XYZ file of N, CA, C and O in Angstrom:
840
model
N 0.812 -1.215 0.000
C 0.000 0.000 0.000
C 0.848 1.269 0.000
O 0.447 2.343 -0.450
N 2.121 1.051 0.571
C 2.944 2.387 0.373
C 4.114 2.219 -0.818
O 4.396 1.153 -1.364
N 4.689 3.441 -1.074
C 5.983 3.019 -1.798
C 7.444 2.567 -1.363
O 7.782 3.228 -0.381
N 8.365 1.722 -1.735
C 9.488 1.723 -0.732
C 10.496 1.603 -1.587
O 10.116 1.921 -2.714
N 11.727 1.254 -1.551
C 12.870 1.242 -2.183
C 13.511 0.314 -1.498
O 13.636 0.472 -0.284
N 14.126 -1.012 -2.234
C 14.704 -2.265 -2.408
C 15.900 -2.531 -2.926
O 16.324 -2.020 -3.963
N 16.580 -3.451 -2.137
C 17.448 -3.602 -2.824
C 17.198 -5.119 -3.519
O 16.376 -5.980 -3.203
N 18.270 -5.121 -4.641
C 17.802 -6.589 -5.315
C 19.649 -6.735 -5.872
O 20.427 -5.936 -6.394
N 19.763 -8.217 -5.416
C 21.063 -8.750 -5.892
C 20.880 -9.639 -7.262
O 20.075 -10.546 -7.472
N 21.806 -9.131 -8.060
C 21.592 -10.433 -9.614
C 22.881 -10.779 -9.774
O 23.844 -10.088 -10.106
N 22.792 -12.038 -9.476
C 23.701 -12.544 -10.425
C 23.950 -13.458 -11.524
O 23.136 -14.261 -11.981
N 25.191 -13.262 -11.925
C 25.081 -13.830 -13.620
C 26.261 -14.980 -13.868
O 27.463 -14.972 -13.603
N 25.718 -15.604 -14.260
C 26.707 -17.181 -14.578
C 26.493 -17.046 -15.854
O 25.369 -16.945 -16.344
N 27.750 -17.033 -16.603
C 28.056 -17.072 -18.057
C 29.282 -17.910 -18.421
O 30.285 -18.008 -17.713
N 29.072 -18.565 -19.724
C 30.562 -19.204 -20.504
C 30.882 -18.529 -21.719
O 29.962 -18.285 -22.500
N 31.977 -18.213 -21.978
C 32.873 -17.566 -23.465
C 33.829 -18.704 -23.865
O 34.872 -18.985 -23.275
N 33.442 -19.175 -24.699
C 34.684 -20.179 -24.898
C 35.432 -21.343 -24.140
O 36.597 -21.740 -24.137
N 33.953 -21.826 -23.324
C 34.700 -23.020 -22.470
C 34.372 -22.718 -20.747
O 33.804 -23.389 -19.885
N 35.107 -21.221 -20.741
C 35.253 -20.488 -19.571
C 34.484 -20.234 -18.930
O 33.519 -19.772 -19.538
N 34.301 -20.325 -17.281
C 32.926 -19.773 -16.757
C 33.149 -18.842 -16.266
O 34.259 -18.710 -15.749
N 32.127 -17.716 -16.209
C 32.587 -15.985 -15.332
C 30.938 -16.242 -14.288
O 29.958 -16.978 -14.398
N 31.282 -15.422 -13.543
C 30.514 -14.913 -12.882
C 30.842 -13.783 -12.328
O 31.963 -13.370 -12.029
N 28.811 -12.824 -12.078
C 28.874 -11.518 -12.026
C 28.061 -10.798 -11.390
O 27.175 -10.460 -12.174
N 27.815 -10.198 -9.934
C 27.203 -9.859 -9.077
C 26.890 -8.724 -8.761
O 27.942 -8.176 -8.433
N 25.767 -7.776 -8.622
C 25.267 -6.462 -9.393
C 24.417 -6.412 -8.189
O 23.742 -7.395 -7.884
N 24.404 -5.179 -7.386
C 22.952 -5.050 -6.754
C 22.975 -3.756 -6.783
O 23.853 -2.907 -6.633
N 21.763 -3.745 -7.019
C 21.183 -2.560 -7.505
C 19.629 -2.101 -6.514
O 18.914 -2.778 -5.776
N 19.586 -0.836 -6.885
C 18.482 -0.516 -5.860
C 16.663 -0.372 -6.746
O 16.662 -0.143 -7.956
N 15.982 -0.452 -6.374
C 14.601 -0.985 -7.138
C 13.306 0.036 -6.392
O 12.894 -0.203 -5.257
N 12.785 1.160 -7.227
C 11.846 1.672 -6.226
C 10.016 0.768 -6.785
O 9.578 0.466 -7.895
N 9.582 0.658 -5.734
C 8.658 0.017 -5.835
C 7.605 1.288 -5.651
O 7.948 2.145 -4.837
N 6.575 1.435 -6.224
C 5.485 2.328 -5.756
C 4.541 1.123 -5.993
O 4.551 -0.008 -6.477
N 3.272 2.490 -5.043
C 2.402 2.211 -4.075
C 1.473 1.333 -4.917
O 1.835 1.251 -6.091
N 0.443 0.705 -4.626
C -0.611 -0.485 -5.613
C -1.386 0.859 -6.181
O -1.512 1.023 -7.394
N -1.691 1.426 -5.609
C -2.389 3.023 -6.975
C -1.865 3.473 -7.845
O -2.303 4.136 -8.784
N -0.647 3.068 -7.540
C 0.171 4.371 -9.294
C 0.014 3.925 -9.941
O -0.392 2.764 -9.897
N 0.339 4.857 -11.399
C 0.110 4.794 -12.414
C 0.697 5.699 -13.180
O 0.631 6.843 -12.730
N 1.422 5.525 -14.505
C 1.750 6.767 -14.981
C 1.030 6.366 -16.587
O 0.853 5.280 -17.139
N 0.671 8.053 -17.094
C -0.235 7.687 -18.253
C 0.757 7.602 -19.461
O 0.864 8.705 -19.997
N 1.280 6.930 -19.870
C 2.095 7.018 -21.630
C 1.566 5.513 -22.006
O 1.943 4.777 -22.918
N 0.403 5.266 -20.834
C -0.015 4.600 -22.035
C -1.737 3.828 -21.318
O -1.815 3.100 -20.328
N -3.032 4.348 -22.302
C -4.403 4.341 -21.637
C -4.768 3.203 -20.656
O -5.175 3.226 -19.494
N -4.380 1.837 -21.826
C -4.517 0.742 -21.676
C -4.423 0.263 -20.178
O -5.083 -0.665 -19.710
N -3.445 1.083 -19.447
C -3.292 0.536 -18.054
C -4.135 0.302 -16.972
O -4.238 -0.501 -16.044
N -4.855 1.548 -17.531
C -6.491 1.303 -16.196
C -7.487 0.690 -16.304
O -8.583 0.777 -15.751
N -6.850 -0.322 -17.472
C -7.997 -2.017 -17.116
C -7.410 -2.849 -16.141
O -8.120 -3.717 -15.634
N -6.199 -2.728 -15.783
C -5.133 -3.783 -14.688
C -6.312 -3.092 -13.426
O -6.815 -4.061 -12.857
N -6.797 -1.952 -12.930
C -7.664 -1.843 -12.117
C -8.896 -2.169 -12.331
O -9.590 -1.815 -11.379
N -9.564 -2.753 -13.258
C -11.038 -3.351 -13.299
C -11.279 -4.244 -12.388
O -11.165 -4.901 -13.422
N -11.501 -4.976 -11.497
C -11.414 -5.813 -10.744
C -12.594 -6.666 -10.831
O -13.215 -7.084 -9.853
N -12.855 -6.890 -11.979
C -14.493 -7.233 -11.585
C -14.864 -8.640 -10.883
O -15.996 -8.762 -10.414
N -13.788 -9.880 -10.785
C -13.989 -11.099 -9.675
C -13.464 -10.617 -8.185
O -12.770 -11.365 -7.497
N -13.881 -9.224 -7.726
C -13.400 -8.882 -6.387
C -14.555 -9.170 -5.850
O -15.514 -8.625 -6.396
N -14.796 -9.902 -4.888
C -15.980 -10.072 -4.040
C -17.135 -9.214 -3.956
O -18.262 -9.432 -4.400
N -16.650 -8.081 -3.245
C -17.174 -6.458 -3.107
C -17.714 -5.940 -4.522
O -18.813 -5.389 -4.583
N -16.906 -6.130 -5.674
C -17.651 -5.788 -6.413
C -18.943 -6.477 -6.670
O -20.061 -5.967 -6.736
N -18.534 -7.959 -6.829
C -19.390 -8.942 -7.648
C -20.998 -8.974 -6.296
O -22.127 -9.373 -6.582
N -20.631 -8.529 -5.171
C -21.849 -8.600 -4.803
C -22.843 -6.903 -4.497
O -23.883 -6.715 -3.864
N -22.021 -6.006 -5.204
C -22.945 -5.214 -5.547
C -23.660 -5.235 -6.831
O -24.806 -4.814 -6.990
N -22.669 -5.917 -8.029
C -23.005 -5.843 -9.276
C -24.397 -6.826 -9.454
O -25.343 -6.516 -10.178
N -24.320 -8.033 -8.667
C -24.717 -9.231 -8.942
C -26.511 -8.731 -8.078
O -27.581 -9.009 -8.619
N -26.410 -8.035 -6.801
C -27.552 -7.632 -5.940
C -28.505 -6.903 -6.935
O -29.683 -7.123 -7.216
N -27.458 -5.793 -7.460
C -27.919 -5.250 -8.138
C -28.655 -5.460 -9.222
O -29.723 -4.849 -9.243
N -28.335 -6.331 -10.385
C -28.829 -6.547 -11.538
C -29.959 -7.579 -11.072
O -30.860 -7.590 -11.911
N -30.203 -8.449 -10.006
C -30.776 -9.334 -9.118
C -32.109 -8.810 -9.155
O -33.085 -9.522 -9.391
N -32.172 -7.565 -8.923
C -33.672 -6.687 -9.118
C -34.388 -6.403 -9.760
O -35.561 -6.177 -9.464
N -33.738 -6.310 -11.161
C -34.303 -6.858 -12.893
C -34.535 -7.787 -12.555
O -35.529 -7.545 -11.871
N -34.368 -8.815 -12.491
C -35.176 -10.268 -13.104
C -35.921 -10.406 -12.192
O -36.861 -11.112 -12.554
N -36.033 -10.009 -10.869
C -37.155 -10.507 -9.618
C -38.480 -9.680 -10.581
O -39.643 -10.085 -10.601
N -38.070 -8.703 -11.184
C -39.137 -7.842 -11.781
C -40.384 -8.527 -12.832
O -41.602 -8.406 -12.960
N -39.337 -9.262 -13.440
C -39.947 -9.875 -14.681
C -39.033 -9.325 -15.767
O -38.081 -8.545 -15.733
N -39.656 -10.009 -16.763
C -39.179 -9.448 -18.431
C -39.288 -8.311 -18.853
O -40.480 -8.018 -18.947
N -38.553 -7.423 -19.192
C -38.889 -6.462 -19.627
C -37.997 -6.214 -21.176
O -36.795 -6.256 -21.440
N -39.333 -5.920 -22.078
C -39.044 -5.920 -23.562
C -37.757 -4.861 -23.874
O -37.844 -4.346 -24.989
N -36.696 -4.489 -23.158
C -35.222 -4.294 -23.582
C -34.349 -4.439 -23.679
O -33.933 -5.391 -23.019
N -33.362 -3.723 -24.494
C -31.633 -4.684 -24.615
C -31.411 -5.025 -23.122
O -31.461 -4.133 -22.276
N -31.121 -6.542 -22.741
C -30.685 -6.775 -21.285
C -28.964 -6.295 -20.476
O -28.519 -6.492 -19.345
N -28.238 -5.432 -22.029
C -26.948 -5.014 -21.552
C -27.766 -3.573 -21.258
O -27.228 -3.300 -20.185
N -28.281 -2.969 -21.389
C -28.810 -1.332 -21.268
C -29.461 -1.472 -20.047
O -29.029 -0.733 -19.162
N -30.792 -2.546 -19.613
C -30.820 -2.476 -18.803
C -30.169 -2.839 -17.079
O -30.677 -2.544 -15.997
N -29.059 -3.476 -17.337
C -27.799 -4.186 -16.401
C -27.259 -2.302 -16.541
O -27.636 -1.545 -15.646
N -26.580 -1.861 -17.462
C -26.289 -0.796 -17.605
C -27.085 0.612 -16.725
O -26.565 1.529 -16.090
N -28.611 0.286 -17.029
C -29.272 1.791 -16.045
C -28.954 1.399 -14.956
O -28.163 2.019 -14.246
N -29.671 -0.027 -14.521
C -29.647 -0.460 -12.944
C -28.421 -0.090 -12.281
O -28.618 0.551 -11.249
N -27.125 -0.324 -12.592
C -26.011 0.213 -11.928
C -25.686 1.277 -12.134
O -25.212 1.884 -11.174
N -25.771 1.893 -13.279
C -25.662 3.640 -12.663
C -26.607 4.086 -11.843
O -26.208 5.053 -11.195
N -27.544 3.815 -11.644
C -28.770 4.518 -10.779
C -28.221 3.719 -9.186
O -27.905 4.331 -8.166
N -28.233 2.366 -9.357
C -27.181 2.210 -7.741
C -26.146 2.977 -7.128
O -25.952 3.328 -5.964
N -25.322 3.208 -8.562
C -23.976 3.711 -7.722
C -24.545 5.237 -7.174
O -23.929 5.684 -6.206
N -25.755 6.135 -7.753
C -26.055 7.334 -7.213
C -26.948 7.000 -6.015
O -27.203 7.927 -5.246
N -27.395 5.924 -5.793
C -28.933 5.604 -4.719
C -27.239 5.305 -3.581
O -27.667 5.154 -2.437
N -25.901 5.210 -3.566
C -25.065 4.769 -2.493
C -24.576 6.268 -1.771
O -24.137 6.517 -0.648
N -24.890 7.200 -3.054
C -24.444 8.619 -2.310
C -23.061 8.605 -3.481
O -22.203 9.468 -3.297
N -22.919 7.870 -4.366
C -21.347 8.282 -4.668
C -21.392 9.924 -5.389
O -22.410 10.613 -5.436
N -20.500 10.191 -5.735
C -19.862 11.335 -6.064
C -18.854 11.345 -7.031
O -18.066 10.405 -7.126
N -18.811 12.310 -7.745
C -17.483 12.909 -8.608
C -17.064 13.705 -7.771
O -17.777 14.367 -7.017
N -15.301 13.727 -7.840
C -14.547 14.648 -7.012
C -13.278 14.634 -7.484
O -12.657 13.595 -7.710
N -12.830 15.799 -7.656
C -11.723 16.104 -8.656
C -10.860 15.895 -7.827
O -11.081 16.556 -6.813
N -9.652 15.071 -7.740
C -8.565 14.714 -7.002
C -7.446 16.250 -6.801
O -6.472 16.473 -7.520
N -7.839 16.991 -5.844
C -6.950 18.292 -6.230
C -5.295 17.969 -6.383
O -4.559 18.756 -6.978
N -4.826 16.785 -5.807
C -3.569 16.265 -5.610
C -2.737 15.624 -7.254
O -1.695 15.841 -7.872
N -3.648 14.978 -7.359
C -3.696 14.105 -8.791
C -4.803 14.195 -9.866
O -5.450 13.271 -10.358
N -4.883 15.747 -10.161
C -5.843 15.595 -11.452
C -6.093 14.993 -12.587
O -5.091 14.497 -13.103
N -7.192 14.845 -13.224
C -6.612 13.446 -14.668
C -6.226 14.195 -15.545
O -5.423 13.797 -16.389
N -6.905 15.954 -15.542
C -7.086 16.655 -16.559
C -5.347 17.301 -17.111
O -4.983 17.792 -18.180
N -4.775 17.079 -16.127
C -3.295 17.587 -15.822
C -2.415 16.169 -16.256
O -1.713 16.016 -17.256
N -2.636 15.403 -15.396
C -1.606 14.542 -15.232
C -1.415 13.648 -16.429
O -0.344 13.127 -16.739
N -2.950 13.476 -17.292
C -2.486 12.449 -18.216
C -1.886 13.225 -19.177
O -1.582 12.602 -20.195
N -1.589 14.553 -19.162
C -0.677 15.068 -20.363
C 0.635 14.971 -19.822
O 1.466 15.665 -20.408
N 1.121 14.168 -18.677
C 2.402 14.578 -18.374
C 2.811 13.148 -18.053
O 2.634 12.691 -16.924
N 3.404 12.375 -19.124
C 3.411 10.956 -19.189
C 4.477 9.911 -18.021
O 4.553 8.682 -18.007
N 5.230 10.949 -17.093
C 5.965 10.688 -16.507
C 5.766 10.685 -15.300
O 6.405 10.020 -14.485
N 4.812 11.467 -15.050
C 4.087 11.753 -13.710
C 2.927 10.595 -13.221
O 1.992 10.268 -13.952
N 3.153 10.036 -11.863
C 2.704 9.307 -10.988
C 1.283 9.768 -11.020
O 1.035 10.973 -11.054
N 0.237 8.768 -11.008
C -1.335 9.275 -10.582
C -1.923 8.277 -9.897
O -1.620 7.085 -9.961
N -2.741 8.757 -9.261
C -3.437 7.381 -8.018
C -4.820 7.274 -8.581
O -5.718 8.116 -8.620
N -4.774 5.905 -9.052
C -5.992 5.380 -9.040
C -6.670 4.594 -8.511
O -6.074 3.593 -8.114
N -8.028 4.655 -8.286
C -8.785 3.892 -6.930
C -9.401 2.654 -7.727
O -9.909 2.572 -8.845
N -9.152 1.699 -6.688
C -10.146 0.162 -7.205
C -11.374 0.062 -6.996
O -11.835 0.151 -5.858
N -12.059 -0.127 -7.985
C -13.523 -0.224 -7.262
C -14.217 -0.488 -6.043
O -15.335 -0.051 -5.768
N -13.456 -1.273 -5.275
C -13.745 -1.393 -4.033
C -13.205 0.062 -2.875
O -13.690 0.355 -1.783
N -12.397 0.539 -3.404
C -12.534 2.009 -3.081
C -13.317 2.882 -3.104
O -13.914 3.493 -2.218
N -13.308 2.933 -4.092
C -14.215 3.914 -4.763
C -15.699 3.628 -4.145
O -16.265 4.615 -3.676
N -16.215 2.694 -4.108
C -17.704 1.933 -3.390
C -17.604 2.506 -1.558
O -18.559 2.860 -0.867
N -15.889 2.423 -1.077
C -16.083 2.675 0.312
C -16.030 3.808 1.126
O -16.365 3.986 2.298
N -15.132 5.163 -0.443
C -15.443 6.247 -0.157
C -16.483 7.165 -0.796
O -16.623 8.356 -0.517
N -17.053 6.610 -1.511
C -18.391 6.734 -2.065
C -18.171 8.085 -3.415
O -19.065 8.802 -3.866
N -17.126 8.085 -3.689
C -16.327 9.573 -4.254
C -15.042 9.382 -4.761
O -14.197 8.876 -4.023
N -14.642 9.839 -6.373
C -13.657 9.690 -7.421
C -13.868 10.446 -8.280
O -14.852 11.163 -8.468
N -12.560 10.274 -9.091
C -12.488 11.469 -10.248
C -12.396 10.529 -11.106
O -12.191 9.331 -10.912
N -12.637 11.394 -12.576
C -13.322 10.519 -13.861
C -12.373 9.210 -13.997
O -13.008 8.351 -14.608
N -11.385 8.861 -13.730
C -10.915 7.987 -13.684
C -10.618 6.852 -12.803
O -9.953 5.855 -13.084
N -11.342 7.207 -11.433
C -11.906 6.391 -10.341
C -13.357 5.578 -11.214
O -13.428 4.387 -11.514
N -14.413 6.668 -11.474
C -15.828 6.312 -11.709
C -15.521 5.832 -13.020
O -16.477 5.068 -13.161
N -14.853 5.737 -14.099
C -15.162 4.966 -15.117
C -14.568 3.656 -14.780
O -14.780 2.745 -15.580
N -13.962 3.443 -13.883
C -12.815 1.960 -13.601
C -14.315 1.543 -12.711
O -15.105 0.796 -13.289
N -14.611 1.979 -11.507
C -15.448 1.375 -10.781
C -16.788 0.770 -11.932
O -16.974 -0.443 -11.846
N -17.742 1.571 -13.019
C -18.748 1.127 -13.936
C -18.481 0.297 -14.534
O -19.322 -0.453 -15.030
N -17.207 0.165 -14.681
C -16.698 -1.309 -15.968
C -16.219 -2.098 -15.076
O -16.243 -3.275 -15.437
N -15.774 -1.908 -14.008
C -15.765 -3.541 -13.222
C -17.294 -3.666 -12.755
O -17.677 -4.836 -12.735
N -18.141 -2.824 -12.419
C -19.972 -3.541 -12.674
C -20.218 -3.994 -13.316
O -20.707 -5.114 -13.169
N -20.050 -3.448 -14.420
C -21.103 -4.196 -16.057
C -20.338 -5.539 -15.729
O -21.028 -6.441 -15.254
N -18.876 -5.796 -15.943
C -17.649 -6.884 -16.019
C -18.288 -7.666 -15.150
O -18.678 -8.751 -15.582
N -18.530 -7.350 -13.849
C -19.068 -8.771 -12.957
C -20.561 -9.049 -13.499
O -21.015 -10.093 -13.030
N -21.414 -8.388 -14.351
C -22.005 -9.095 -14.610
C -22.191 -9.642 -16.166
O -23.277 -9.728 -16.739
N -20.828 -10.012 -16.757
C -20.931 -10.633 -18.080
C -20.795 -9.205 -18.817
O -20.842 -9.321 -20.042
N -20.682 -8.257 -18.482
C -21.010 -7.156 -20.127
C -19.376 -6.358 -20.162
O -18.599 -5.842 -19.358
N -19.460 -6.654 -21.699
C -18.216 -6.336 -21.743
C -17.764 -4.346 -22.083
O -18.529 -3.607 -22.702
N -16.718 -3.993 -21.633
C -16.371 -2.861 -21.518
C -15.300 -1.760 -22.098
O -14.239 -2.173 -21.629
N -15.003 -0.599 -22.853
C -13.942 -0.247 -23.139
C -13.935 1.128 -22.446
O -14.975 1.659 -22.056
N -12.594 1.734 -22.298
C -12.309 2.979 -22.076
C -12.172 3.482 -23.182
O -11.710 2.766 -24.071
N -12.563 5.003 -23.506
C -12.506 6.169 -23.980
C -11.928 7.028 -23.399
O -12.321 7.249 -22.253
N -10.820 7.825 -23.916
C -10.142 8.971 -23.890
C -10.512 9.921 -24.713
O -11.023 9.741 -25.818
N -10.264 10.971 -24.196
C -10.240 12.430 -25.087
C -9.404 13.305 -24.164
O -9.080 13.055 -23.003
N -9.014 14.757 -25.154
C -8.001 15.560 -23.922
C -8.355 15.572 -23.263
O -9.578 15.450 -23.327
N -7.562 15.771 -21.525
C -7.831 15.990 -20.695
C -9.020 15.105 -19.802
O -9.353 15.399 -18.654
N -9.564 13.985 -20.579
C -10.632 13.338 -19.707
C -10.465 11.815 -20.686
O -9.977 11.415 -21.743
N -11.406 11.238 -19.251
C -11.881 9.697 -19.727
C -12.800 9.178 -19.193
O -12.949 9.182 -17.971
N -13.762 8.515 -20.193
C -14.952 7.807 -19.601
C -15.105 6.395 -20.314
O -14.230 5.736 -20.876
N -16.069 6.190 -20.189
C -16.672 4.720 -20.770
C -17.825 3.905 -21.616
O -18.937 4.432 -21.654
N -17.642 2.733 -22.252
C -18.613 2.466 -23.110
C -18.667 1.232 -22.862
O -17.842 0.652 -22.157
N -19.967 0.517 -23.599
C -20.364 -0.913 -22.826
C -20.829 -1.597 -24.078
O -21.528 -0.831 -24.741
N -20.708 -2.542 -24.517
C -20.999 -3.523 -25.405
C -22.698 -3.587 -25.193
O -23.250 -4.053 -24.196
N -23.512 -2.891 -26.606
C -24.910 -2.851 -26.306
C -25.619 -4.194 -27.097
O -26.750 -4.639 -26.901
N -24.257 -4.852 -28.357
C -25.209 -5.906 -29.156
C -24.164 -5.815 -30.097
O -23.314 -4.925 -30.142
N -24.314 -7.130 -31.112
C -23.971 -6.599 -32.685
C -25.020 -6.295 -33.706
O -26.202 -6.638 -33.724
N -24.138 -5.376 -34.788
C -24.751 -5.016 -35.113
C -26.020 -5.442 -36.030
O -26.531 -4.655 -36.827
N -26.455 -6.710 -35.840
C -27.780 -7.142 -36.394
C -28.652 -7.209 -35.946
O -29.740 -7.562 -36.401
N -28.158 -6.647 -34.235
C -29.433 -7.272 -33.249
C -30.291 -6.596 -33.309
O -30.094 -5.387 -33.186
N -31.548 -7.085 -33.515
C -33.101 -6.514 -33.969
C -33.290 -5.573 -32.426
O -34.016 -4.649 -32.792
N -33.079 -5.415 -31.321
C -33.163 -5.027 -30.372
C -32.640 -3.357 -30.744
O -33.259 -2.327 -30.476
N -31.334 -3.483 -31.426
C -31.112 -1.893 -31.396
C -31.585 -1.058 -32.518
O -30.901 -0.057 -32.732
N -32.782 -1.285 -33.410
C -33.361 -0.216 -33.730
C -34.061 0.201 -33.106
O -34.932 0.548 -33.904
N -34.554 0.602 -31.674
C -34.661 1.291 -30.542
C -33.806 2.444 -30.337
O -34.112 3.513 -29.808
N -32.642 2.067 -30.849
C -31.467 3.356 -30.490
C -31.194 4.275 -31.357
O -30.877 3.878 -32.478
N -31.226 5.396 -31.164
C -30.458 6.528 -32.229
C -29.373 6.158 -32.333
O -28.654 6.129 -31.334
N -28.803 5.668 -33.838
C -27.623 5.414 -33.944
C -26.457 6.117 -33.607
O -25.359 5.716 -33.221
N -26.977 7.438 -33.861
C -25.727 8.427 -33.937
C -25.511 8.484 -32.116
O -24.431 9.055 -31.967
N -25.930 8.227 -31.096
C -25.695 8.161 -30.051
C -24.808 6.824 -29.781
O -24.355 6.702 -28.642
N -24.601 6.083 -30.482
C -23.765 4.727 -30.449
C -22.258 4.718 -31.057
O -21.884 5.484 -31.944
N -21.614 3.923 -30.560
C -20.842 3.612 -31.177
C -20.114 2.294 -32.038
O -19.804 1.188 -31.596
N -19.984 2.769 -33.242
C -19.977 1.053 -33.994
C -18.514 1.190 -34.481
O -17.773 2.082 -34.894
N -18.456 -0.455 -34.166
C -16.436 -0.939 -34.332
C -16.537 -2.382 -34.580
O -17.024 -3.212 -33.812
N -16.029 -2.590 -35.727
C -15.920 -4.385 -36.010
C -17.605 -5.532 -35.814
O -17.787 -6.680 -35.410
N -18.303 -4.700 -36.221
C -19.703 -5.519 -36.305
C -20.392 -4.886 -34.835
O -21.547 -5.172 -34.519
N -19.629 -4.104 -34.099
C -20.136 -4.140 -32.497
C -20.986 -3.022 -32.328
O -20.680 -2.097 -33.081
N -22.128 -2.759 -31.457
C -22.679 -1.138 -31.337
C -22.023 -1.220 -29.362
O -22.109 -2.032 -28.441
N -21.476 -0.005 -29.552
C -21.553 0.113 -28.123
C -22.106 1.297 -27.611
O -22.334 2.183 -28.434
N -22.436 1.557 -26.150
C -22.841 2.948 -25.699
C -22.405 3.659 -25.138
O -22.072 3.234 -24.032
N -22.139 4.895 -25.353
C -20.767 5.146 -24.340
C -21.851 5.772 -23.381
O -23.054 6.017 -23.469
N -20.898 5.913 -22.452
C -21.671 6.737 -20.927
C -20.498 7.841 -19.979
O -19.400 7.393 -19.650
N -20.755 8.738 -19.759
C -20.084 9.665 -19.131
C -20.395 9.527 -17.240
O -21.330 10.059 -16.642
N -19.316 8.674 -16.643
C -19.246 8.712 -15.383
C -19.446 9.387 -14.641
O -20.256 9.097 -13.760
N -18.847 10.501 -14.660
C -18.580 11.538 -14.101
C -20.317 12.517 -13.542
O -20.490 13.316 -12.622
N -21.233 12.005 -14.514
C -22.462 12.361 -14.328
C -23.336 11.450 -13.663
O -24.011 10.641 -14.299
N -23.359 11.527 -12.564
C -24.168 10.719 -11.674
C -25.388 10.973 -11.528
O -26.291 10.160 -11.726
N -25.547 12.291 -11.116
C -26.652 13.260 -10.738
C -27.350 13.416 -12.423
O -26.677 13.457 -13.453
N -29.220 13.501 -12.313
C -29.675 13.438 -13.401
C -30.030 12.585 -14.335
O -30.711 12.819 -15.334
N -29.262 10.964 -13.785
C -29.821 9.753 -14.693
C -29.090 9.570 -15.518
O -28.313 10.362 -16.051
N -29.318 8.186 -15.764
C -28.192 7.621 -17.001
C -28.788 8.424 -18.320
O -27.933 8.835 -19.105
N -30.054 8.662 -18.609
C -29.920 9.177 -20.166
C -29.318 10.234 -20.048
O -28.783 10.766 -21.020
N -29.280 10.794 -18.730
C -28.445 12.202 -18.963
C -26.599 11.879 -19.573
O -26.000 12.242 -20.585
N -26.194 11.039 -18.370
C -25.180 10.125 -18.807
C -24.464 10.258 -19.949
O -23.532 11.003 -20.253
N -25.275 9.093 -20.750
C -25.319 8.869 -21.857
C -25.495 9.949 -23.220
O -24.929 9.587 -24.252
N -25.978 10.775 -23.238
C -26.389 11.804 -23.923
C -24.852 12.819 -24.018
O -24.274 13.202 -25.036
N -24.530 13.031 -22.734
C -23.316 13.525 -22.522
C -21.703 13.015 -23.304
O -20.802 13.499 -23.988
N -22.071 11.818 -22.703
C -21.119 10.889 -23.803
C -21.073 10.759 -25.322
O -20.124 10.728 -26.105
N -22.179 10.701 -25.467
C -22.589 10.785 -27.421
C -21.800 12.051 -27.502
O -20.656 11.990 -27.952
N -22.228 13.037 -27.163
C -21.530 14.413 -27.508
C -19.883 14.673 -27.669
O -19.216 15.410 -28.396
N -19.518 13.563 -26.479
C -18.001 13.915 -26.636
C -17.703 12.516 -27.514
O -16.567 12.274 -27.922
């Protein structure tokens, strides 16, 4: 949980011509903390999805649990897994909160620089994250329950999108296309985290835009 600095001994057994050498090196190793992160490269803040973490899987799993006690209901079953947990994570009190320490809007332009990111099970216990807390915490939800997930970047920010169908499924002419996003046969939806307050179509609507 903290950062520390290590030492580490290597050594090296080698032959040149018959001959054996050996060669003994220690060197010092800084370890940082299980939150860092540095951005030169997006991909990294899926290593925080956690979605077989206990904590997650039994909010995700409670959650979506409440659809089907309901009955059937005639919609895409990734959209509705999708409202049900954004409308949870706001019925818990969570929050957007701009990390004044580690901004995303700053830091991911500065590829060298350290940033702390929270695991969903964080994020659930302080009820409050910045866009890059709340899009990691929504995609390890959908993730524990089967729906698959990508990150989106743009300057200065990042949010998320969710696998709504492919594209034949008779289910999504329901959707304004131009609010979707299509890649390799796939429609997905993106959704803007960061908007809790106001409802997922608000969400969502937000996201189409960017």
């Amino acid at each position: 949980s903290e950062g520390t600095i290590a030492s580490a001994k290597i050594d090296l057994d080698y032959t040149i011509k018959g001959k054996s050498f050996n060669r003994e090196y220690i060197e010092s190793l800084r370890l940082h903390n299980r939150n860092a992160v540095t951005w030169d490269d997006d991909r990294k803040a899926a290593a925080f999805v956690t979605a077989k973490d206990p904590v997650v899987l039994k909010f995700a799993k409670n959650t979506v649990g409440v659809i089907k006690e309901s009955g059937p209901i005639p919609l895409n079953d990734n959209f509705l897994k999708a409202i049900s947990l954004h409308t949870a994570v706001g019925l818990v009190g969570t929050s957007y909160v701009i990390d004044p320490a580690t901004p995303y809007k700053e830091l991911s332009q500065q590829q060298s620089v350290l940033d702390y990111l929270q695991f969903p099970r964080q994020t659930l216990e302080y009820r409050a994250g910045d866009c890059d807390d709340l899009s990691i915490l929504y995609c390890a939800l959908l993730e524990a329950t089967g729906v698959e997930t990508a990150f989106i970047t743009v300057p200065g920010h990042i949010f998320m999108a969710f696998y709504l169908g492919s594209t034949d499924d008779p289910s999504l002419k329901t959707f304004d296309s131009r609010e979707l996003i299509f890649r390799d046969e796939k429609a997905w939806l993106p959704v803007e985290t960061t908007a809790i307050d106001g409802g997922f179509l608000r969400a969502w609507q937000i996201a189409a835009k960017q």
